[in-house]
Coordinates of C-alpha atoms in Angstrom, one line a residue:
M124 CA 0.0 0.0 0.0
G125 CA 1.2 3.5 -0.8
F126 CA -0.2 6.9 -0.2
A127 CA 1.0 10.4 -1.2
R128 CA -0.5 13.9 -1.5
T129 CA 0.4 17.2 -3.1
C130 CA -1.6 20.4 -4.0
S131 CA -3.0 22.2 -6.9
V132 CA -5.6 24.9 -7.5
A133 CA -9.1 24.9 -8.9
L134 CA -10.1 28.2 -10.5
L135 CA -13.6 29.6 -10.2
G136 CA -13.4 32.7 -12.4
V137 CA -10.4 34.7 -11.1
E138 CA -10.6 33.2 -7.6
G139 CA -8.8 30.0 -6.7
V140 CA -9.5 27.2 -4.3
V141 CA -6.6 25.1 -3.1
V142 CA -7.1 21.4 -3.9
E143 CA -5.3 18.5 -2.2
V144 CA -4.4 15.8 -4.7
Q145 CA -4.2 12.4 -3.0
A146 CA -3.0 9.2 -4.6
D147 CA -3.6 5.8 -3.0
L148 CA -2.3 2.4 -4.2
E149 CA -3.9 -0.8 -3.1
P150 CA -3.4 -4.5 -4.1
G151 CA -5.9 -5.6 -6.6
V152 CA -6.7 -5.5 -10.3
A153 CA -4.9 -2.7 -12.1
A154 CA -7.3 0.3 -12.4
F155 CA -7.2 4.1 -12.3
A156 CA -10.1 5.9 -10.6
L157 CA -10.3 9.7 -10.4
V158 CA -12.8 11.2 -7.9
G159 CA -13.7 14.6 -6.6
L160 CA -16.1 16.2 -9.2
P161 CA -13.7 16.3 -12.2
D162 CA -15.0 17.6 -15.5
K163 CA -14.4 15.9 -18.9
S164 CA -11.0 17.4 -19.5
L165 CA -9.9 16.5 -16.0
T166 CA -11.2 12.9 -16.3
E167 CA -9.1 12.5 -19.5
S168 CA -6.0 13.2 -17.4
R169 CA -5.9 9.6 -16.5
D170 CA -4.7 8.7 -20.0
R171 CA -2.4 11.8 -20.3
V172 CA -0.7 11.0 -16.9
R173 CA -0.2 7.3 -17.6
A174 CA 1.4 8.0 -21.0
A175 CA 3.5 10.8 -19.6
I176 CA 4.9 8.7 -16.8
V177 CA 5.7 5.8 -19.1
N178 CA 7.3 7.9 -21.8
S179 CA 9.4 9.7 -19.1
G180 CA 11.1 6.4 -18.3
E181 CA 9.2 5.6 -15.1
T182 CA 7.2 2.5 -14.2
W183 CA 3.4 2.7 -14.1
P184 CA 2.1 0.9 -10.9
Q185 CA 0.2 -2.3 -11.7
K186 CA -2.2 -1.9 -8.7
K187 CA -5.5 -0.4 -7.9
L188 CA -5.0 3.4 -8.1
T189 CA -7.4 5.9 -6.7
V190 CA -6.7 9.7 -7.1
G191 CA -8.9 12.0 -5.0
L192 CA -9.3 15.7 -5.4
S193 CA -10.3 17.3 -2.1
P194 CA -12.5 19.2 -1.2
A195 CA -14.8 16.9 -3.2
S196 CA -17.7 19.3 -3.2
V197 CA -15.9 21.9 -5.4
P198 CA -16.2 21.5 -9.2
K199 CA -12.8 21.0 -10.8
G200 CA -11.9 21.3 -14.5
G201 CA -9.1 21.8 -16.9
S202 CA -5.8 20.1 -17.5
G203 CA -3.8 22.0 -14.9
F204 CA -4.0 19.2 -12.4
D205 CA -2.0 16.8 -14.6
L206 CA 1.4 17.6 -13.0
A207 CA 0.1 17.2 -9.4
V208 CA -1.7 13.9 -10.2
A209 CA 1.5 12.5 -11.9
C210 CA 3.7 13.4 -8.9
A211 CA 1.2 12.0 -6.4
V212 CA 1.2 8.7 -8.3
L213 CA 5.0 8.5 -8.5
A214 CA 5.3 9.4 -4.7
A215 CA 2.7 6.7 -3.8
N216 CA 4.8 4.3 -5.9
D217 CA 7.9 5.3 -3.9
R218 CA 9.6 6.9 -6.9
I219 CA 9.5 10.3 -5.2
A220 CA 9.7 10.9 -1.4
P221 CA 6.1 11.7 -0.4
K222 CA 7.4 14.4 2.1
S223 CA 9.1 16.3 -0.8
I224 CA 5.8 17.1 -2.5
A225 CA 3.4 17.3 0.5
D226 CA 3.6 21.1 0.7
L227 CA 4.4 21.8 -2.9
M228 CA 1.9 23.5 -5.2
M229 CA 1.9 22.1 -8.8
I230 CA 0.2 23.6 -11.8
G231 CA 0.6 22.3 -15.4
E232 CA -0.6 20.1 -18.2
L233 CA 1.3 17.0 -19.3
G234 CA 1.8 16.0 -22.9
L235 CA 1.9 12.3 -23.8
D236 CA 5.7 12.6 -24.1
G237 CA 6.1 13.9 -20.6
R238 CA 6.5 17.6 -21.5
V239 CA 4.9 20.1 -19.2
R240 CA 2.6 22.4 -21.2
P241 CA 1.4 25.8 -20.0
V242 CA -2.2 26.4 -19.0
R243 CA -4.4 29.5 -18.5
G244 CA -4.9 31.1 -15.2
V245 CA -1.5 30.6 -13.6
L246 CA -1.4 34.0 -12.0
P247 CA -4.7 33.8 -10.1
A248 CA -3.9 30.2 -9.2
V249 CA -0.6 31.2 -7.6
L250 CA -2.2 34.2 -5.9
A251 CA -4.7 31.8 -4.3
A252 CA -1.8 29.5 -3.2
A253 CA 0.0 32.4 -1.7
D254 CA -3.1 33.5 0.2
A255 CA -3.4 29.9 1.6
G256 CA 0.1 30.1 2.9
Y257 CA 2.0 28.1 0.3
R258 CA 5.5 29.4 -0.6
H259 CA 6.7 27.0 -3.3
V260 CA 5.1 26.4 -6.6
V261 CA 6.0 24.3 -9.7
V262 CA 4.7 25.6 -13.1
P263 CA 5.5 25.1 -16.7
E264 CA 8.6 27.0 -17.7
R265 CA 6.7 29.2 -20.2
T266 CA 4.5 30.6 -17.4
A267 CA 7.2 30.9 -14.7
A268 CA 7.5 34.7 -15.3
E269 CA 3.7 35.0 -14.8
A270 CA 3.9 33.0 -11.5
A271 CA 6.9 35.1 -10.3
L272 CA 4.7 38.2 -10.3
V273 CA 3.3 37.0 -6.9
P274 CA 5.6 38.3 -4.2
G275 CA 7.0 35.9 -1.7
M276 CA 6.6 32.8 -3.9
A277 CA 9.5 30.6 -4.9
V278 CA 8.8 29.5 -8.4
L279 CA 10.3 26.5 -10.2
G280 CA 9.7 26.3 -14.0
V281 CA 10.1 22.9 -15.6
R282 CA 10.0 21.7 -19.2
S283 CA 9.2 18.1 -18.5
L284 CA 8.2 15.5 -15.9
R285 CA 11.7 14.0 -16.1
Q286 CA 13.2 17.3 -14.9
L287 CA 10.8 17.6 -12.0
V288 CA 11.5 14.1 -10.8
A289 CA 15.2 14.7 -11.0
V290 CA 14.9 17.9 -9.0
L291 CA 12.8 16.3 -6.3
N292 CA 15.2 13.3 -6.0
D293 CA 18.3 15.6 -6.0
E294 CA 19.5 13.9 -9.2
P295 CA 21.2 15.5 -12.3
V296 CA 18.6 17.4 -14.2
P297 CA 18.3 16.1 -17.8
E298 CA 18.5 18.6 -20.6
E299 CA 15.3 19.1 -22.6
D300 CA 15.1 20.7 -26.0
E301 CA 12.9 23.8 -25.9
E302 CA 10.1 23.8 -28.5
G303 CA 9.3 27.0 -30.2
A304 CA 8.4 28.6 -33.5
D305 CA 10.3 27.0 -36.3
S306 CA 12.1 28.5 -39.3
A307 CA 8.9 28.2 -41.4
G308 CA 7.2 30.7 -39.0
R309 CA 4.7 28.2 -37.6
P310 CA 3.5 29.2 -34.1
D311 CA 4.9 27.6 -30.9
P312 CA 2.8 24.6 -30.1
M313 CA 3.7 24.9 -26.4
L314 CA 1.7 28.2 -26.2
A315 CA -1.5 26.6 -27.5
G316 CA -2.8 26.1 -24.0
L317 CA -2.5 29.8 -23.1
T318 CA -5.0 31.1 -25.6
V319 CA -8.7 30.6 -26.4
P320 CA -9.5 30.6 -30.1
G321 CA -11.2 33.9 -30.9
G322 CA -10.8 35.1 -27.3
G323 CA -9.6 38.6 -28.3
V324 CA -11.6 38.8 -31.5
G325 CA -15.0 38.1 -30.0
T326 CA -14.7 40.8 -27.4
G327 CA -13.0 43.4 -29.6
L328 CA -10.1 43.5 -27.1
A329 CA -6.9 45.1 -28.3
I330 CA -4.2 42.7 -27.1
A331 CA -1.3 43.6 -29.3
F332 CA 1.4 46.0 -28.2
G333 CA 3.7 48.4 -29.9
G334 CA 2.9 49.8 -33.3
T335 CA -0.1 47.8 -34.4
A336 CA -2.8 47.7 -31.7
R337 CA -3.2 49.4 -28.4
V338 CA -4.1 48.3 -24.9
G339 CA -3.4 51.6 -23.2
A340 CA -0.9 54.2 -22.2
A341 CA 2.6 52.6 -22.0
T342 CA 4.7 53.1 -18.9
G343 CA 8.0 54.8 -19.1
S344 CA 8.0 55.5 -22.9
G345 CA 4.3 56.4 -23.4
P346 CA 2.2 59.5 -22.8
A347 CA 2.0 59.1 -19.1
G348 CA 5.6 58.1 -18.8
S349 CA 8.1 60.4 -20.5
G350 CA 5.6 62.6 -22.3
L351 CA 6.5 61.1 -25.7
A352 CA 4.0 59.8 -28.1
V353 CA 4.1 56.0 -28.8
P354 CA 4.6 55.3 -32.5
G355 CA 1.6 53.8 -34.2
V356 CA -0.7 54.6 -31.3
P357 CA -3.8 56.8 -32.0
D358 CA -3.1 60.4 -30.9
L359 CA -5.6 63.0 -29.9
A360 CA -3.8 65.4 -32.2
D361 CA -5.5 63.5 -35.1
V362 CA -8.9 64.7 -34.0
A363 CA -10.0 67.9 -35.7
G364 CA -12.1 70.4 -33.8
Q365 CA -14.5 68.9 -31.2
R366 CA -13.4 71.3 -28.4
V367 CA -16.2 70.2 -26.0
A368 CA -15.8 66.5 -26.8
R369 CA -12.1 66.7 -26.2
L370 CA -12.7 68.3 -22.8
A371 CA -15.2 65.6 -21.9
L372 CA -12.6 63.0 -22.8
E373 CA -10.0 64.7 -20.6
V374 CA -12.4 64.9 -17.7
A375 CA -13.4 61.3 -18.2
A376 CA -9.8 60.2 -18.0
A377 CA -9.0 62.4 -15.1
G378 CA -11.9 61.2 -12.9
G379 CA -12.6 57.8 -14.3
H380 CA -16.1 58.9 -15.5
H381 CA -18.4 57.2 -17.9
L382 CA -19.0 59.0 -21.2
Y383 CA -21.9 59.2 -23.7
L384 CA -21.0 60.6 -27.2
K385 CA -24.0 61.5 -29.4
G386 CA -23.6 63.0 -32.9
P387 CA -23.9 62.4 -36.6
P388 CA -21.8 59.9 -38.5
G389 CA -18.3 61.0 -39.3
A390 CA -18.1 63.5 -36.4
G391 CA -15.2 61.6 -34.7
K392 CA -17.0 59.7 -31.9
T393 CA -15.0 56.5 -32.5
M394 CA -11.8 58.4 -33.0
L395 CA -12.2 60.0 -29.6
A396 CA -13.0 56.8 -27.8
E397 CA -10.0 55.0 -29.4
R398 CA -7.7 57.7 -28.0
L399 CA -9.0 57.6 -24.5
P400 CA -6.7 54.7 -23.3
G401 CA -3.7 56.8 -24.6
I402 CA -4.4 59.6 -22.0
L403 CA -5.1 57.3 -19.0
P404 CA -2.4 56.9 -16.3
P405 CA -0.5 53.6 -16.3
L406 CA -1.8 50.9 -14.0
S407 CA -0.5 50.5 -10.5
R408 CA 1.1 47.2 -9.5
Q409 CA -2.1 46.0 -7.8
E410 CA -4.2 47.0 -10.7
S411 CA -1.8 45.3 -13.1
L412 CA -2.1 42.0 -11.2
E413 CA -5.9 42.3 -11.2
V414 CA -6.0 42.9 -15.0
T415 CA -3.4 40.2 -15.7
A416 CA -5.4 37.6 -13.7
V417 CA -8.5 38.2 -15.7
H418 CA -6.7 38.1 -19.0
S419 CA -4.9 34.9 -18.0
V420 CA -8.1 33.1 -17.1
A421 CA -9.7 34.3 -20.3
G422 CA -6.8 33.1 -22.4
I423 CA -5.9 36.4 -24.0
L424 CA -2.7 37.2 -22.2
P425 CA -0.1 38.1 -24.9
P426 CA 2.8 35.5 -25.1
G427 CA 6.0 36.9 -23.6
R428 CA 4.1 39.7 -21.8
P429 CA 3.3 38.2 -18.3
L430 CA 2.1 41.5 -16.8
V431 CA -0.4 43.8 -18.4
D432 CA 0.7 47.3 -17.2
S433 CA -1.6 49.4 -19.4
P434 CA -5.3 50.0 -19.3
P435 CA -7.1 47.6 -21.6
Y436 CA -9.4 48.7 -24.4
C437 CA -12.4 46.5 -25.3
A438 CA -14.8 47.3 -28.1
P439 CA -17.2 44.5 -28.8
H440 CA -19.4 44.5 -31.9
H441 CA -23.1 45.5 -31.5
S442 CA -24.2 41.9 -32.1
A443 CA -22.6 40.9 -28.8
T444 CA -24.9 38.9 -26.5
M445 CA -25.6 39.5 -22.8
P446 CA -23.3 36.6 -21.7
S447 CA -20.5 37.9 -23.9
L448 CA -20.7 41.3 -22.2
V449 CA -21.2 40.4 -18.5
G450 CA -19.8 36.9 -18.5
G451 CA -21.3 33.5 -18.9
G452 CA -21.3 30.4 -21.1
S453 CA -21.9 26.8 -20.6
G454 CA -20.7 25.2 -17.4
L455 CA -18.7 27.6 -15.2
P456 CA -19.0 31.2 -16.6
R457 CA -16.2 32.8 -18.3
P458 CA -15.2 36.5 -18.1
G459 CA -17.2 38.9 -20.3
A460 CA -16.3 42.2 -21.9
V461 CA -16.9 44.1 -18.7
S462 CA -14.3 42.0 -16.9
L463 CA -11.8 42.1 -19.8
A464 CA -12.1 45.9 -19.7
H465 CA -11.4 46.0 -15.9
R466 CA -9.4 49.1 -15.0
G467 CA -9.7 50.2 -18.7
V468 CA -12.2 51.3 -21.3
L469 CA -15.3 49.5 -22.6
F470 CA -16.4 51.1 -25.8
L471 CA -19.8 50.3 -27.2
D472 CA -20.0 51.9 -30.7
E473 CA -23.5 52.2 -32.3
A474 CA -24.9 51.7 -28.8
P475 CA -28.6 51.7 -29.8
E476 CA -27.9 48.7 -32.0
F477 CA -27.0 46.6 -29.0
S478 CA -29.7 44.4 -27.5
G479 CA -31.6 46.3 -24.8
Q480 CA -31.3 43.3 -22.4
A481 CA -27.5 43.4 -22.9
L482 CA -27.2 47.1 -22.3
D483 CA -29.4 47.1 -19.2
A484 CA -27.2 44.2 -17.8
L485 CA -24.4 46.8 -17.5
R486 CA -26.3 48.8 -14.9
Q487 CA -25.3 46.7 -11.9
P488 CA -21.5 46.4 -12.7
L489 CA -21.4 50.2 -13.4
E490 CA -22.5 50.8 -9.8
A491 CA -20.8 47.9 -8.0
G492 CA -17.5 47.6 -9.9
H493 CA -17.9 43.8 -10.1
V494 CA -20.4 41.4 -11.6
V495 CA -21.8 38.2 -10.0
V496 CA -22.7 35.6 -12.6
A497 CA -24.9 32.6 -11.3
R498 CA -25.1 29.4 -13.3
A499 CA -26.1 25.8 -12.5
A500 CA -22.5 24.9 -12.2
G501 CA -21.7 27.6 -9.7
V502 CA -21.6 31.3 -8.8
M503 CA -18.7 33.5 -10.0
R504 CA -17.7 37.0 -8.9
L505 CA -15.6 38.8 -11.5
P506 CA -14.0 42.3 -11.3
A507 CA -15.6 44.9 -13.5
R508 CA -14.5 48.4 -12.7
F509 CA -14.3 49.9 -16.1
M510 CA -14.9 53.2 -17.9
L511 CA -17.9 52.9 -20.2
V512 CA -18.0 54.9 -23.4
L513 CA -21.2 54.9 -25.5
A514 CA -21.4 56.3 -29.0
A515 CA -24.7 56.8 -30.8
N516 CA -26.2 58.6 -33.8
P517 CA -29.1 60.9 -33.1
C518 CA -31.5 58.9 -35.4
P519 CA -31.4 55.9 -37.8
C520 CA -30.2 58.1 -40.7
G521 CA -27.8 60.1 -38.5
R522 CA -28.8 63.5 -39.8
Y523 CA -31.4 64.5 -37.2
S524 CA -29.3 67.4 -35.8
T525 CA -27.6 68.5 -39.1
L526 CA -28.6 71.0 -41.7
G527 CA -28.8 68.3 -44.3
G528 CA -32.2 67.3 -43.1
C529 CA -33.5 64.0 -41.6
D530 CA -35.5 61.4 -43.5
C531 CA -36.7 59.7 -40.3
S532 CA -40.3 60.0 -39.0
P533 CA -40.7 61.4 -35.4
G534 CA -41.8 58.0 -34.3
A535 CA -38.6 56.4 -35.7
V536 CA -36.4 58.9 -34.0
R537 CA -38.2 58.4 -30.7
R538 CA -38.0 54.6 -30.9
Y539 CA -34.3 54.8 -31.9
Q540 CA -33.4 57.1 -29.0
S541 CA -35.4 55.1 -26.5
R542 CA -33.2 52.0 -27.1
L543 CA -30.9 53.5 -24.5
S544 CA -32.9 53.2 -21.3
G545 CA -33.2 56.1 -18.8
P546 CA -31.7 54.2 -15.9
L547 CA -28.6 53.3 -18.0
L548 CA -28.1 56.9 -19.2
D549 CA -28.6 58.2 -15.6
R550 CA -25.4 56.2 -14.6
L551 CA -23.3 58.0 -17.2
D552 CA -21.5 61.1 -15.8
L553 CA -20.9 62.9 -19.0
R554 CA -23.2 63.3 -22.0
V555 CA -21.8 65.3 -24.9
E556 CA -23.2 66.3 -28.3
V557 CA -20.5 65.8 -30.9
E558 CA -21.1 68.3 -33.7
A559 CA -20.2 67.7 -37.3
V560 CA -16.6 68.8 -38.1
S561 CA -16.6 72.2 -39.9
R562 CA -14.5 72.8 -43.0
S563 CA -12.4 75.4 -41.1
D564 CA -11.5 72.9 -38.3
L565 CA -10.7 70.1 -40.8
V566 CA -8.6 72.2 -43.3
G567 CA -7.2 75.2 -41.5
G568 CA -7.6 74.4 -37.8
G569 CA -4.0 73.5 -37.2
R570 CA -2.7 70.6 -35.2
A571 CA -4.5 70.1 -31.8
E572 CA -3.0 69.1 -28.5
S573 CA -1.4 65.7 -28.5
S574 CA -2.2 62.8 -26.2
A575 CA 1.1 63.3 -24.4
V576 CA 0.1 66.9 -23.4
V577 CA -3.4 65.9 -22.2
A578 CA -2.1 62.8 -20.5
A579 CA 0.3 64.9 -18.4
R580 CA -2.6 67.0 -17.1
V581 CA -4.7 63.9 -16.4
L582 CA -1.8 62.4 -14.4
E583 CA -1.5 65.6 -12.3
A584 CA -5.3 65.7 -11.7
R585 CA -5.2 62.0 -10.7
G586 CA -2.4 62.8 -8.3
R587 CA -4.4 65.5 -6.6
A588 CA -7.4 63.2 -6.2
A589 CA -5.2 60.4 -4.8
A590 CA -3.6 62.8 -2.3
R591 CA -7.1 63.9 -1.2
Y592 CA -8.3 60.3 -0.8
A593 CA -5.1 59.0 0.7
E594 CA -6.7 57.7 3.9
T595 CA -9.7 56.1 2.1
P596 CA -10.2 53.1 -0.2
W597 CA -10.9 55.3 -3.2
R598 CA -8.4 56.8 -5.7
A599 CA -10.5 58.4 -8.4
N600 CA -13.5 60.9 -8.1
S601 CA -15.8 58.4 -9.8
E602 CA -15.3 55.9 -7.0
V603 CA -16.3 58.1 -4.1
P604 CA -19.9 57.7 -2.9
G605 CA -22.0 60.8 -3.1
H606 CA -22.7 60.9 0.6
E607 CA -19.0 61.0 1.3
L608 CA -18.4 63.8 -1.1
R609 CA -21.3 65.9 0.4
T610 CA -20.3 65.4 4.0
R611 CA -16.4 65.1 4.0
W612 CA -15.3 67.3 1.1
H613 CA -17.3 70.4 0.7
V614 CA -17.6 72.6 -2.3
A615 CA -17.4 76.4 -2.2
P616 CA -20.4 78.1 -0.6
G617 CA -23.3 78.5 -3.0
A618 CA -21.6 76.4 -5.8
L619 CA -24.4 73.8 -5.9
L620 CA -27.4 76.2 -6.1
T621 CA -27.9 75.7 -9.8
A622 CA -27.7 71.9 -9.6
E623 CA -30.1 71.8 -6.6
R624 CA -32.6 73.9 -8.5
E625 CA -32.4 71.4 -11.4
M626 CA -33.1 68.6 -8.9
E627 CA -36.1 70.5 -7.6
R628 CA -37.5 70.8 -11.1
G629 CA -37.1 67.1 -11.7
T630 CA -34.5 67.4 -14.5
L631 CA -31.8 65.9 -12.3
T632 CA -32.1 62.8 -10.1
A633 CA -30.4 62.3 -6.8
R634 CA -27.9 60.0 -8.5
G635 CA -27.4 62.7 -11.1
L636 CA -26.6 65.3 -8.5
D637 CA -24.0 63.0 -7.0
R638 CA -22.4 62.6 -10.4
V639 CA -22.4 66.3 -11.1
L640 CA -20.5 66.7 -7.8
R641 CA -18.0 64.1 -8.8
V642 CA -17.4 65.7 -12.2
A643 CA -17.1 69.1 -10.5
W644 CA -14.3 67.7 -8.3
T645 CA -12.5 66.4 -11.4
L646 CA -12.8 69.8 -13.1
A647 CA -11.4 71.4 -9.9
D648 CA -8.5 68.9 -9.9
L649 CA -7.7 69.7 -13.6
A650 CA -7.8 73.4 -12.8
A651 CA -5.8 73.0 -9.6
H652 CA -8.6 74.5 -7.5
P653 CA -8.6 73.5 -3.8
R654 CA -12.4 72.8 -4.1
P655 CA -15.1 73.2 -6.8
D656 CA -16.3 76.7 -7.3
P657 CA -19.6 77.7 -9.0
T658 CA -17.9 77.7 -12.4
D659 CA -16.7 74.1 -11.9
V660 CA -20.2 73.0 -10.9
L661 CA -21.8 74.8 -13.8
Q662 CA -19.4 73.2 -16.3
A663 CA -20.1 69.8 -14.7
L664 CA -23.8 70.3 -15.0
Q665 CA -23.5 71.3 -18.6
L666 CA -21.3 68.2 -19.3
R667 CA -23.8 66.1 -17.5
T668 CA -27.0 67.3 -19.1
G669 CA -25.7 68.4 -22.5
V670 CA -27.7 71.7 -22.1
N671 CA -25.8 74.9 -22.7
R672 CA -25.9 76.9 -19.5
G673 CA -23.5 79.7 -20.4
A674 CA -20.4 78.0 -19.0
V675 CA -17.3 78.3 -21.0
L676 CA -16.2 74.7 -21.8
A677 CA -12.6 74.8 -22.7
S678 CA -9.7 72.5 -22.3
T679 CA -8.1 73.3 -18.9

């Protein structure tokens, strides 16, 4: 009789549960039983583990083998348990000292040849192991850099089961040829387990870096780092005119506010939204770990880039379903666009074309900063603190507010505009009418401010807000509850009179008044005011309602 145990992690969304992998050998007819609520891919590990052990030059025990995954009540799936199962079997068969793996965390898939292949979700799995008190983890060599992001963890990256057995037995470690992209340019097969087919395409997530696509402001060499523009990255200087819309974009970036852009086709709504990540500050270390964990689980973490240090930008097509936006799918839910855009920008172009059910599903994560998805297989809590940017035409033909004339009937215009529900719009801090670009702005307007210049102001404003909220759990104005703003940080005397009158008339809700107050604080931070004055509140009210109230809206 032989018994051994080691540990691995079962992922439920971006949260992990430590699982004890136990192997027991008993005399009897040779058989292999795997118990503990495994899914189909985990059940198939019996064949992968047997072939990997044999092809690694080890002996497969000809006894009754039972492998248990505890706690048995937690659903478990994926191929990341292969390495732990194989080592538990070898230890039960006295090939490895059972004590050497008892407190060791193991994550990795085994190929039939014994190679250790990378899997998705290594970062959140190692974070869960660290929270549970584990300090040593074994992962595939390709994901060792991702695992090493967790402070206080000793990470061992291995290429094969043979290498791990040699390390555990204090034997000479055999050399293993590293697989990679060949001379014909074919992709590296060892990276196949790290990505989900279509994962980035289906969500509209920009996952490339450098000069092709954009995740957000680069640290060190980007707009928020050295003040230099990143080559190939959309720049605000490309946007002609749109003085008010540019200010709204700057305010949104400085305070983390949600933004609604409404205007005719060709006015530059999409151009503005695409340039928003370029003026956002770089992610902090904690924010980077949160974003990387979500992207790792979703299978869209770029190879060779273990840490996402820039705000993500996600722009799904208007045919996206509700599960693709908030998370879902068969079995255990997967992260949706709201989680993939965590700490970044979620841009919904042609917003009225989205399903009303999908749009209204955004209301809860907009307020809470997370989304709870319940399915028969389990309940999952995913982070979802993002900046929402909606873009819409004023009517189906798009010419409702232009001099060219509109061909739509009043009923068609009303139905089109009502596709965005009142409760959803009430949660958007900024609502801006984007006017058609004039000939003078397009031809003779000169070059506007670049993203680097605007990003510098945004960074300064964020710094002022962070200093003000240093002793609180909040860092941006959009995160502060309205009650706290009204009671702890007061505006100038009489500054809220106009907003309070709008509330009495019924044109501004209580939530709307709180959001006007948040935007006013952001405008004050941009202007280096110690607190919002009547002009800041009037500008905030104008940006909130879209109604001209005589305030001069200009870039600060």
